[in-house]
XYZ file of C-alpha atoms in Angstrom:
652
model
C 104.654 -217.833 -110.811
C 102.402 -220.718 -111.880
C 99.790 -219.681 -114.418
C 96.373 -221.275 -114.740
C 95.774 -223.492 -117.762
C 93.937 -222.119 -120.782
C 90.251 -223.047 -120.380
C 88.766 -220.982 -123.220
C 89.893 -220.011 -126.708
C 90.860 -216.465 -125.852
C 90.211 -215.262 -122.292
C 89.952 -217.204 -119.073
C 88.322 -215.580 -116.077
C 89.058 -217.785 -113.108
C 85.970 -218.219 -110.973
C 84.987 -214.596 -111.533
C 81.597 -214.544 -109.912
C 82.684 -216.700 -106.975
C 85.858 -214.739 -106.421
C 84.467 -211.195 -106.495
C 84.002 -211.334 -102.739
C 87.543 -212.616 -102.172
C 90.430 -210.272 -101.439
C 92.511 -211.279 -104.469
C 90.493 -212.497 -107.450
C 92.692 -213.980 -110.160
C 92.135 -213.118 -113.801
C 94.046 -214.555 -116.740
C 94.547 -213.506 -120.324
C 96.401 -215.256 -123.138
C 97.710 -214.160 -126.525
C 95.908 -215.647 -129.546
C 98.682 -218.203 -130.092
C 98.753 -219.077 -126.384
C 102.454 -218.303 -125.966
C 102.042 -215.196 -123.794
C 100.049 -215.317 -120.561
C 99.052 -212.433 -118.290
C 97.711 -212.939 -114.794
C 96.031 -209.958 -113.142
C 95.446 -209.885 -109.379
C 93.268 -207.447 -107.478
C 93.877 -206.960 -103.779
C 95.486 -203.971 -102.144
C 96.295 -202.776 -105.665
C 96.343 -203.946 -109.283
C 99.155 -206.416 -109.919
C 100.053 -208.474 -112.944
C 102.514 -211.145 -114.044
C 103.630 -212.103 -117.558
C 104.956 -215.436 -118.781
C 106.192 -216.510 -122.209
C 105.892 -220.215 -122.983
C 105.160 -220.745 -119.276
C 108.437 -219.039 -118.323
C 107.898 -216.049 -116.000
C 109.399 -212.818 -117.343
C 107.513 -210.246 -115.221
C 106.312 -210.730 -111.656
C 104.250 -208.515 -109.401
C 104.231 -205.478 -111.691
C 101.885 -202.765 -110.421
C 100.021 -199.754 -111.734
C 98.031 -196.856 -110.365
C 96.917 -193.393 -111.461
C 96.778 -190.390 -109.141
C 94.169 -187.844 -110.202
C 93.472 -184.803 -108.021
C 93.038 -186.241 -104.510
C 92.374 -189.864 -105.455
C 94.655 -192.741 -106.421
C 92.957 -195.072 -108.871
C 94.045 -198.673 -108.555
C 94.502 -198.779 -104.771
C 92.167 -201.301 -103.099
C 90.268 -201.668 -106.386
C 86.683 -202.884 -106.303
C 85.793 -204.863 -109.383
C 82.369 -204.220 -110.892
C 82.773 -206.308 -114.044
C 85.410 -208.161 -116.026
C 84.552 -208.038 -119.705
C 86.476 -210.312 -122.063
C 86.867 -209.574 -125.739
C 88.876 -210.381 -128.816
C 89.573 -208.892 -132.221
C 91.084 -210.217 -135.429
C 91.439 -207.819 -138.314
C 93.855 -206.490 -140.911
C 95.255 -202.964 -141.106
C 96.413 -201.435 -144.379
C 98.796 -198.616 -143.404
C 98.597 -195.477 -145.492
C 102.406 -195.413 -145.409
C 103.832 -198.933 -145.548
C 106.670 -198.839 -143.033
C 106.985 -202.615 -142.532
C 104.281 -204.184 -144.674
C 101.221 -203.522 -146.800
C 99.101 -205.497 -144.340
C 99.362 -205.809 -140.570
C 97.322 -208.358 -138.662
C 95.612 -206.772 -135.663
C 94.835 -209.818 -133.504
C 94.431 -209.675 -129.750
C 92.504 -210.877 -126.729
C 91.316 -208.324 -124.212
C 90.188 -208.109 -120.616
C 88.434 -204.954 -119.489
C 88.285 -204.518 -115.721
C 85.601 -202.017 -114.749
C 86.014 -200.643 -111.216
C 83.996 -198.697 -108.725
C 85.023 -195.046 -108.843
C 84.474 -194.325 -112.522
C 87.510 -195.984 -114.062
C 88.621 -199.092 -115.889
C 91.855 -200.817 -116.836
C 92.058 -202.614 -120.164
C 94.634 -205.362 -120.696
C 95.440 -206.770 -124.121
C 97.524 -209.752 -125.164
C 98.826 -209.947 -128.720
C 101.170 -212.564 -130.161
C 103.608 -209.618 -130.289
C 103.292 -208.531 -126.655
C 101.160 -207.176 -123.838
C 99.616 -203.760 -123.203
C 97.330 -202.005 -120.750
C 95.694 -198.613 -120.481
C 93.541 -196.585 -118.107
C 90.097 -195.257 -118.937
C 88.214 -192.759 -116.803
C 84.652 -191.487 -116.697
C 84.868 -189.005 -113.827
C 82.312 -186.383 -112.890
C 84.834 -183.547 -113.164
C 85.130 -182.001 -116.606
C 88.822 -181.243 -116.045
C 91.302 -182.993 -113.767
C 94.956 -182.789 -112.846
C 96.987 -185.957 -113.165
C 99.463 -185.826 -110.290
C 101.318 -188.922 -111.373
C 101.085 -192.375 -112.878
C 102.685 -195.488 -111.412
C 104.238 -197.746 -114.052
C 106.145 -200.321 -111.972
C 107.721 -202.865 -114.321
C 109.079 -205.676 -112.185
C 110.931 -208.448 -113.964
C 111.536 -212.037 -112.933
C 115.300 -211.613 -112.588
C 118.229 -209.216 -112.633
C 118.258 -209.151 -116.414
C 120.303 -207.038 -118.771
C 118.613 -204.120 -120.465
C 119.631 -201.970 -123.448
C 119.064 -198.681 -121.702
C 118.946 -195.274 -123.477
C 120.168 -193.271 -120.498
C 119.546 -189.513 -120.439
C 120.820 -186.544 -118.431
C 117.447 -184.801 -118.125
C 113.986 -184.463 -119.624
C 115.392 -181.757 -121.936
C 116.922 -183.872 -124.669
C 117.078 -184.633 -128.389
C 116.691 -188.281 -127.286
C 119.583 -189.386 -129.472
C 121.013 -191.996 -127.152
C 123.342 -194.956 -127.109
C 121.600 -198.188 -126.129
C 124.110 -199.765 -123.774
C 123.540 -203.087 -121.969
C 123.223 -202.642 -118.211
C 122.141 -204.951 -115.426
C 118.769 -203.909 -114.016
C 120.150 -204.059 -110.496
C 122.831 -201.508 -111.368
C 120.273 -198.877 -112.343
C 119.229 -196.523 -109.548
C 116.392 -193.957 -109.569
C 118.924 -191.339 -110.686
C 119.455 -193.301 -113.931
C 116.870 -191.651 -116.180
C 116.092 -193.043 -119.647
C 113.882 -192.365 -122.606
C 112.279 -195.263 -124.475
C 112.410 -197.980 -125.605
C 114.314 -200.007 -123.057
C 114.855 -203.560 -124.295
C 115.167 -206.176 -121.555
C 116.838 -209.534 -122.174
C 114.861 -212.040 -120.078
C 117.178 -215.006 -120.625
C 116.869 -214.747 -124.397
C 113.304 -213.434 -124.567
C 113.420 -209.753 -125.444
C 110.940 -207.345 -123.846
C 110.684 -203.885 -125.423
C 109.212 -201.282 -123.048
C 107.341 -198.523 -124.841
C 103.976 -196.768 -125.166
C 101.458 -195.766 -127.814
C 98.534 -193.391 -128.430
C 99.983 -190.471 -126.497
C 97.396 -187.704 -126.790
C 96.937 -184.802 -124.351
C 99.540 -186.339 -122.045
C 103.311 -186.360 -121.509
C 105.651 -189.061 -122.750
C 106.712 -192.018 -120.631
C 110.290 -192.075 -119.317
C 112.010 -194.672 -117.152
C 114.172 -194.831 -114.053
C 116.044 -197.657 -112.415
C 114.918 -199.076 -109.108
C 118.136 -200.624 -107.796
C 116.438 -204.002 -108.153
C 114.826 -206.139 -110.840
C 112.578 -203.404 -112.145
C 112.119 -200.196 -114.060
C 109.804 -197.411 -112.933
C 107.893 -195.049 -115.179
C 108.327 -191.317 -114.722
C 107.014 -188.278 -116.585
C 108.135 -184.712 -117.297
C 106.093 -182.253 -115.229
C 103.581 -179.897 -116.722
C 105.464 -176.708 -117.685
C 104.443 -173.593 -115.754
C 107.239 -171.358 -117.003
C 109.424 -171.686 -120.101
C 112.593 -169.868 -121.096
C 114.048 -169.421 -124.576
C 117.796 -169.419 -125.176
C 118.803 -168.256 -128.631
C 116.259 -169.186 -131.277
C 115.795 -172.862 -130.350
C 116.477 -174.061 -126.788
C 113.052 -173.627 -125.189
C 113.411 -175.113 -121.732
C 111.002 -175.628 -118.870
C 112.086 -173.135 -116.210
C 109.471 -174.193 -113.675
C 107.482 -177.405 -113.595
C 104.227 -178.077 -111.787
C 103.551 -180.681 -109.146
C 101.472 -182.586 -111.670
C 102.076 -184.037 -115.118
C 98.875 -183.210 -117.016
C 95.695 -181.169 -117.043
C 93.164 -183.168 -118.988
C 89.559 -184.311 -119.367
C 87.877 -186.308 -116.650
C 86.490 -188.687 -119.245
C 89.097 -190.129 -121.567
C 91.369 -193.012 -122.516
C 95.029 -192.812 -121.495
C 98.135 -193.929 -123.423
C 98.908 -197.606 -123.774
C 101.785 -198.989 -121.706
C 103.211 -201.833 -123.726
C 105.735 -204.642 -123.500
C 106.722 -205.953 -126.906
C 107.738 -209.609 -126.753
C 110.284 -211.180 -129.114
C 111.329 -214.806 -128.764
C 113.948 -214.224 -131.465
C 115.942 -211.013 -131.670
C 114.811 -210.414 -135.237
C 111.169 -210.392 -134.152
C 111.788 -206.952 -132.636
C 112.325 -205.617 -136.164
C 109.001 -206.872 -137.502
C 106.998 -206.257 -134.300
C 104.197 -203.751 -135.129
C 102.763 -203.379 -131.612
C 103.343 -199.617 -131.299
C 101.575 -199.022 -134.614
C 98.702 -201.409 -133.826
C 97.956 -199.616 -130.552
C 98.177 -196.109 -131.991
C 95.063 -194.048 -132.628
C 93.708 -194.577 -136.161
C 93.932 -191.636 -138.503
C 90.909 -189.485 -139.184
C 92.362 -188.256 -142.476
C 90.240 -189.373 -145.409
C 92.265 -187.845 -148.243
C 95.747 -189.338 -148.117
C 96.565 -189.811 -151.808
C 98.878 -186.784 -151.665
C 101.175 -188.407 -149.070
C 104.163 -189.538 -151.115
C 107.130 -191.273 -149.478
C 110.479 -190.920 -151.173
C 114.182 -190.211 -151.044
C 115.787 -186.873 -150.334
C 118.976 -185.131 -151.394
C 120.171 -183.531 -148.158
C 122.494 -180.550 -147.820
C 123.454 -180.113 -144.160
C 125.506 -183.259 -143.460
C 127.830 -182.646 -146.382
C 127.994 -178.871 -145.700
C 127.084 -178.112 -149.333
C 130.515 -179.241 -150.477
C 130.228 -179.467 -154.239
C 133.000 -179.794 -156.782
C 133.116 -179.242 -160.537
C 130.421 -176.559 -160.557
C 130.672 -173.034 -161.939
C 129.144 -171.232 -158.934
C 130.147 -170.720 -155.340
C 128.542 -173.593 -153.427
C 126.731 -172.713 -150.206
C 123.359 -171.609 -148.918
C 122.244 -169.947 -152.117
C 119.758 -170.408 -154.911
C 122.230 -171.855 -157.418
C 123.315 -174.605 -155.021
C 119.782 -175.802 -154.361
C 118.883 -175.774 -158.038
C 121.890 -178.040 -158.496
C 120.558 -180.386 -155.796
C 117.222 -180.417 -157.637
C 118.960 -181.307 -160.924
C 120.788 -184.140 -159.151
C 117.584 -185.428 -157.551
C 115.656 -185.317 -160.820
C 118.385 -187.159 -162.698
C 118.620 -189.994 -160.180
C 115.088 -190.737 -159.123
C 114.969 -188.787 -155.857
C 111.634 -187.246 -154.998
C 112.720 -184.401 -152.689
C 115.447 -182.068 -151.510
C 115.728 -180.412 -148.088
C 116.592 -176.780 -147.465
C 118.163 -177.192 -144.045
C 119.475 -174.609 -141.602
C 120.392 -171.311 -143.197
C 117.606 -170.726 -145.699
C 115.850 -168.183 -143.423
C 117.110 -165.591 -140.981
C 117.117 -167.467 -137.696
C 114.210 -166.437 -135.528
C 112.082 -165.261 -138.457
C 110.541 -167.736 -140.903
C 109.098 -164.842 -142.861
C 112.514 -163.500 -143.941
C 114.705 -165.365 -146.399
C 118.444 -165.431 -145.918
C 120.572 -163.415 -148.361
C 121.158 -165.231 -151.665
C 118.107 -167.440 -151.108
C 115.098 -167.109 -153.417
C 113.095 -169.926 -151.883
C 110.035 -169.427 -154.062
C 112.204 -169.661 -157.182
C 113.840 -172.836 -155.856
C 110.454 -174.437 -155.186
C 109.158 -173.432 -158.625
C 112.285 -174.900 -160.220
C 111.649 -178.110 -158.317
C 108.094 -178.255 -159.644
C 109.444 -178.073 -163.205
C 111.732 -181.017 -162.422
C 109.103 -182.943 -160.375
C 111.197 -182.640 -157.217
C 109.526 -181.456 -154.021
C 111.162 -179.106 -151.526
C 111.085 -179.696 -147.759
C 111.878 -176.764 -145.460
C 113.756 -177.092 -142.160
C 112.352 -174.997 -139.316
C 113.076 -174.502 -135.629
C 110.072 -175.618 -133.577
C 109.864 -172.503 -131.389
C 110.044 -170.165 -134.375
C 107.342 -172.149 -136.135
C 105.153 -171.988 -133.029
C 105.646 -168.214 -132.747
C 104.759 -167.631 -136.414
C 102.454 -170.596 -136.829
C 99.760 -169.515 -139.281
C 101.789 -166.884 -141.183
C 104.574 -169.432 -141.688
C 102.196 -172.157 -142.845
C 100.493 -169.669 -145.147
C 103.844 -168.823 -146.688
C 104.839 -172.469 -147.172
C 101.457 -173.191 -148.784
C 101.673 -170.178 -151.085
C 105.134 -171.236 -152.236
C 104.040 -174.822 -152.869
C 106.483 -176.506 -150.490
C 105.982 -180.253 -150.080
C 106.893 -180.590 -146.421
C 108.584 -179.282 -143.309
C 111.370 -180.678 -141.169
C 110.752 -179.455 -137.609
C 113.729 -179.466 -135.249
C 114.859 -178.652 -131.690
C 111.769 -179.523 -129.672
C 113.857 -181.497 -127.145
C 110.814 -182.140 -124.936
C 107.761 -184.376 -124.642
C 105.791 -182.896 -121.751
C 102.056 -182.457 -122.257
C 102.443 -179.040 -123.892
C 105.035 -180.287 -126.387
C 103.075 -183.430 -127.201
C 100.139 -181.168 -128.064
C 102.464 -179.192 -130.353
C 103.338 -182.352 -132.302
C 99.677 -183.090 -132.929
C 98.932 -179.455 -133.786
C 101.737 -179.277 -136.352
C 100.666 -182.529 -137.997
C 97.025 -181.418 -138.138
C 97.825 -178.047 -139.707
C 100.279 -179.629 -142.137
C 97.700 -182.218 -143.174
C 95.171 -179.464 -143.986
C 97.759 -177.985 -146.335
C 99.017 -181.295 -147.793
C 102.450 -180.941 -146.223
C 104.666 -183.794 -145.075
C 106.262 -183.550 -141.627
C 109.656 -184.882 -140.520
C 110.309 -184.241 -136.818
C 113.885 -184.078 -135.581
C 114.877 -183.127 -132.040
C 112.737 -185.812 -130.331
C 111.809 -189.468 -130.748
C 108.269 -189.240 -129.363
C 106.625 -188.348 -132.722
C 107.660 -191.812 -133.970
C 104.641 -193.074 -132.014
C 102.205 -190.902 -133.977
C 102.655 -192.022 -137.579
C 99.439 -194.070 -137.718
C 97.423 -191.142 -136.387
C 99.138 -188.708 -138.752
C 100.341 -190.555 -141.877
C 101.706 -187.259 -143.211
C 104.211 -187.526 -140.336
C 106.489 -189.308 -142.745
C 109.594 -189.832 -140.590
C 111.184 -188.878 -137.284
C 114.658 -188.592 -135.841
C 115.340 -189.009 -132.143
C 118.224 -191.312 -133.053
C 121.980 -191.006 -132.765
C 122.510 -191.132 -136.490
C 125.061 -190.397 -139.168
C 125.253 -186.702 -138.263
C 127.141 -187.655 -135.080
C 130.081 -188.723 -137.259
C 130.716 -185.017 -137.816
C 131.742 -184.452 -134.182
C 132.111 -187.822 -132.426
C 133.205 -191.441 -132.743
C 129.916 -192.777 -131.344
C 128.414 -194.152 -134.555
C 130.211 -197.468 -134.399
C 129.155 -200.621 -136.223
C 128.056 -201.993 -132.846
C 125.727 -199.024 -132.357
C 124.250 -199.267 -135.836
C 123.426 -202.986 -135.430
C 121.697 -202.209 -132.115
C 119.341 -199.543 -133.470
C 117.090 -201.882 -135.530
C 116.139 -203.717 -132.322
C 115.813 -200.680 -130.050
C 115.017 -197.223 -131.405
C 113.404 -198.596 -134.574
C 110.912 -200.569 -132.458
C 109.040 -197.275 -131.923
C 108.637 -196.418 -135.590
C 110.530 -194.852 -138.491
C 113.905 -193.298 -137.762
C 115.660 -190.682 -139.842
C 119.203 -191.993 -139.379
C 120.257 -190.253 -142.644
C 122.456 -192.971 -144.213
C 124.441 -192.869 -147.435
C 127.974 -191.745 -146.538
C 130.412 -192.209 -149.411
C 133.502 -191.368 -147.353
C 134.048 -194.527 -145.331
C 136.667 -195.409 -142.731
C 138.076 -198.402 -140.893
C 138.178 -198.585 -137.120
C 141.696 -197.118 -136.971
C 141.288 -194.737 -139.899
C 138.153 -192.883 -138.801
C 138.467 -189.195 -137.936
C 135.655 -186.808 -137.104
C 135.358 -183.934 -139.555
C 132.449 -181.495 -139.440
C 132.585 -180.241 -143.029
C 133.895 -183.383 -144.768
C 132.371 -186.131 -142.621
C 132.916 -189.839 -143.029
C 131.342 -192.963 -141.565
C 132.702 -195.891 -139.598
C 132.567 -199.197 -141.431
C 132.434 -200.129 -145.068
C 130.759 -198.578 -148.079
C 128.400 -201.535 -148.407
C 127.302 -201.037 -144.814
C 125.922 -197.625 -145.751
C 124.030 -199.135 -148.685
C 122.639 -201.912 -146.488
C 121.030 -199.350 -144.195
C 118.507 -198.483 -146.899
C 117.055 -201.997 -146.687
C 117.408 -202.361 -142.907
C 116.405 -198.964 -141.489
C 112.765 -197.919 -141.795
C 112.179 -194.361 -142.937
C 109.536 -193.592 -145.575
C 111.395 -190.315 -146.124
C 114.939 -191.601 -146.555
C 117.861 -189.212 -146.847
C 120.936 -189.397 -149.022
C 123.236 -187.607 -146.627
C 126.298 -187.109 -148.796
C 127.165 -184.576 -151.450
C 125.952 -185.058 -155.021
C 129.618 -184.752 -155.981
C 130.507 -187.860 -154.002
C 127.583 -189.872 -155.381
C 128.431 -188.944 -158.962
C 131.928 -190.343 -158.385
C 130.319 -193.643 -157.359
C 127.927 -194.651 -160.153
C 127.694 -198.233 -158.906
C 126.444 -197.137 -155.501
C 124.209 -194.480 -157.006
C 122.575 -197.201 -159.102
C 121.409 -198.932 -155.909
C 120.394 -195.696 -154.180
C 118.346 -194.578 -157.170
C 116.412 -197.855 -157.223
C 115.817 -198.723 -153.571
C 112.279 -197.904 -152.323
C 111.456 -196.359 -148.939
C 108.219 -198.253 -148.165
C 107.614 -201.977 -148.156
C 104.997 -204.619 -148.858
C 106.710 -207.271 -146.767
C 109.649 -207.588 -144.370
C 111.638 -210.747 -143.566
C 114.429 -210.917 -141.013
C 116.940 -213.417 -142.368
C 119.297 -213.540 -139.396
C 119.866 -211.196 -136.480
C 121.419 -210.797 -133.074
C 121.065 -207.506 -131.233
C 124.306 -205.526 -131.126
C 126.171 -208.023 -133.328
C 124.659 -208.452 -136.792
C 121.460 -208.138 -138.779
C 120.252 -209.313 -142.202
C 116.882 -208.210 -143.585
C 114.955 -208.668 -146.827
C 112.138 -206.322 -147.816
C 109.758 -206.648 -150.750
C 108.329 -203.879 -152.910
C 106.057 -205.287 -155.605
C 107.937 -208.174 -157.210
C 111.370 -206.924 -156.198
C 113.282 -207.657 -153.003
C 115.953 -205.472 -151.439
C 118.301 -206.974 -148.883
C 120.811 -205.620 -146.420
C 123.229 -207.099 -143.904
C 125.554 -205.446 -141.383
C 127.975 -206.683 -138.747
C 129.766 -205.098 -135.806
C 133.553 -204.708 -135.762
C 133.883 -208.497 -136.090
C 134.347 -210.116 -139.461
C 131.430 -212.411 -140.034
C 130.185 -215.042 -142.438
C 126.412 -215.295 -142.766
C 124.288 -217.736 -144.738
C 121.251 -216.158 -146.386
C 118.497 -218.530 -147.482
C 116.458 -217.190 -150.417
C 113.539 -219.572 -149.830
C 111.286 -216.525 -149.331
C 111.339 -216.007 -153.125
C 108.547 -217.460 -155.260
C 109.309 -219.961 -157.991
C 111.301 -219.054 -161.080
C 114.625 -217.434 -161.854
C 115.671 -214.121 -160.380
C 118.495 -211.715 -161.125
C 120.397 -210.623 -158.032
C 122.640 -207.577 -158.081
C 124.954 -207.561 -155.071
C 127.134 -204.895 -153.503
C 129.636 -206.782 -151.327
C 132.639 -205.819 -149.219
C 135.796 -205.990 -151.293
C 138.730 -208.197 -150.428
C 140.567 -205.173 -149.034
C 137.612 -203.563 -147.236
C 139.309 -204.193 -143.874
C 142.060 -201.834 -145.017
C 140.068 -199.542 -147.306
C 136.498 -199.280 -146.125
C 135.334 -197.989 -149.513
C 136.446 -201.175 -151.296
C 133.489 -203.086 -152.705
C 132.515 -205.279 -155.625
C 129.316 -205.264 -157.648
C 128.169 -208.531 -159.178
C 125.135 -209.915 -161.025
C 123.998 -213.550 -161.171
C 120.904 -215.759 -161.360
C 119.310 -217.245 -158.229
C 116.180 -219.203 -157.270
C 114.352 -219.882 -154.038
C 116.661 -222.868 -153.556
C 119.752 -220.647 -153.468
C 121.698 -220.098 -150.275
C 124.123 -217.194 -150.291
C 127.288 -217.049 -148.211
C 128.025 -213.475 -147.175
C 131.527 -212.551 -146.108
C 131.294 -209.327 -144.156
C 134.444 -207.354 -143.372
C 135.074 -205.649 -140.027
C 132.257 -203.142 -139.772
C 131.050 -204.572 -143.039
C 127.854 -204.812 -144.988
C 126.089 -206.259 -147.998
C 123.236 -204.959 -150.128
C 121.268 -206.640 -152.882
C 118.460 -206.077 -155.340
C 116.560 -209.181 -156.474
C 114.053 -209.083 -159.340
C 112.445 -211.574 -161.705
C 114.434 -212.350 -164.819
């Protein structure tokens, strides 16, 4: 593909008026910095190519939208091509990556005969397009949407392969060749394509009244979008597995006049740019909430991962009032803002009936006295069945949030549920943490009270599998985290080497070193960040607890210091005048150089938590040191196998 030269500051329309009568008018769009170019061609259908620094990365990608009996995008007839640009600054209510995000793009709006338009945007961070319709019908059925992503070669892709549309979407991101992926190879998002060093993250944003985008292989150099069908019949198994028993021959029933979700390709010329890329957030629908002062990020003492295993207490630990008051005491003493009451606090299937030995109202009132909020775990289907009575009860008690689990779907009906829960929770000043799906990660700009989401193969998998390897955990920042915050639930204090790890449901441990678990708090984004282990284990580790008590969960600035997907990552994040840093490696020992030139002038105190000399043999071996540094300092990090490093830097 040979792209036309840039002839205007932001959008070039090649011979538009003269070419409207031609079969294939060519239209070009460039990112503000000129590095990314999009060429759109209109002939038998809408086609587009993408190049980065004049290197083709996508060729002959196509799109269409089938609504009722018509297919929009076939033999399109252009009425007008309207260029535009925007340069502004967003100030997120919840600062996931930064206090300010630049929203800078060039746009080309292609208005077609037939009551529809396609809008393309080019950012320095990537490319996106969306459909808009203004049809005469009040309501339409969307039969399907073509999202044909054709790349310029048989590249490798980190592909979150799935078995079916019914899924927690907690996947391994394994590198596969595009050509080896057939239509049977279904995946959730994001898929991250390596176009000879340039990374392309395939995702979406602003999903409202529509199902989520999934992907399939094509057996060639492409990926094809696919969507869960609209559910006609659903079947409940137990209290939580609510499956689609019969799907329709269409994917959505929606308004004839609307905007559709953005299809986006995040572009990263360096691997670390995937970590700071805000494209999903920039393209999301702005919030309509005006009162957001009550939304308080923070850290959480969590019960379920450690199975309430407490030692040195004078009561029987378990799902009971005394145990959760103890968690509240621990949280209050160590600067944690919340605790979670996870599975077991209510009689399953009935949110209006407490479990035996659980006085939830008394627990919440005790938390208020200690300035510790209580977040309640709920099964999605049970919440839906008892929606208003349950919310009324949570409000009356004074709960601070809900953790909603086991959705396992993102068809149109379930996507509407996510929005409905967030809206009702916002009315009642409740935080929301969705588990059981990754799709809510796309909605955190629209609903800032949606404080975190799971949909990630996180620390809990150590309880029953060996999947949470150091290689996996240094892949997640570039893949799953591209979508938005992820509730990985770090903080394991029982740590194991590669040969010493053993899965244990009630006394779980993690793979890799102690410092690796600390590093996750600076690397992984989650404004509601869990401490997964038992208070007993943290109290035995006062040095680690010192870091965990101090580290924030939201950030004014993020810098990637060094990174390579699947191998290692080093990140620095600023909160006020303090910086928190983390580094992790795969199962390979590694030496990294960290340049502190991002610091302002003056002397700074750095507290470091580094792998100990014997961390390759005892994964819990670490050393804690304090010294003075400046912005001229370069640190040499020696990371053990599966190792990590964490640091706190503050002015002296």
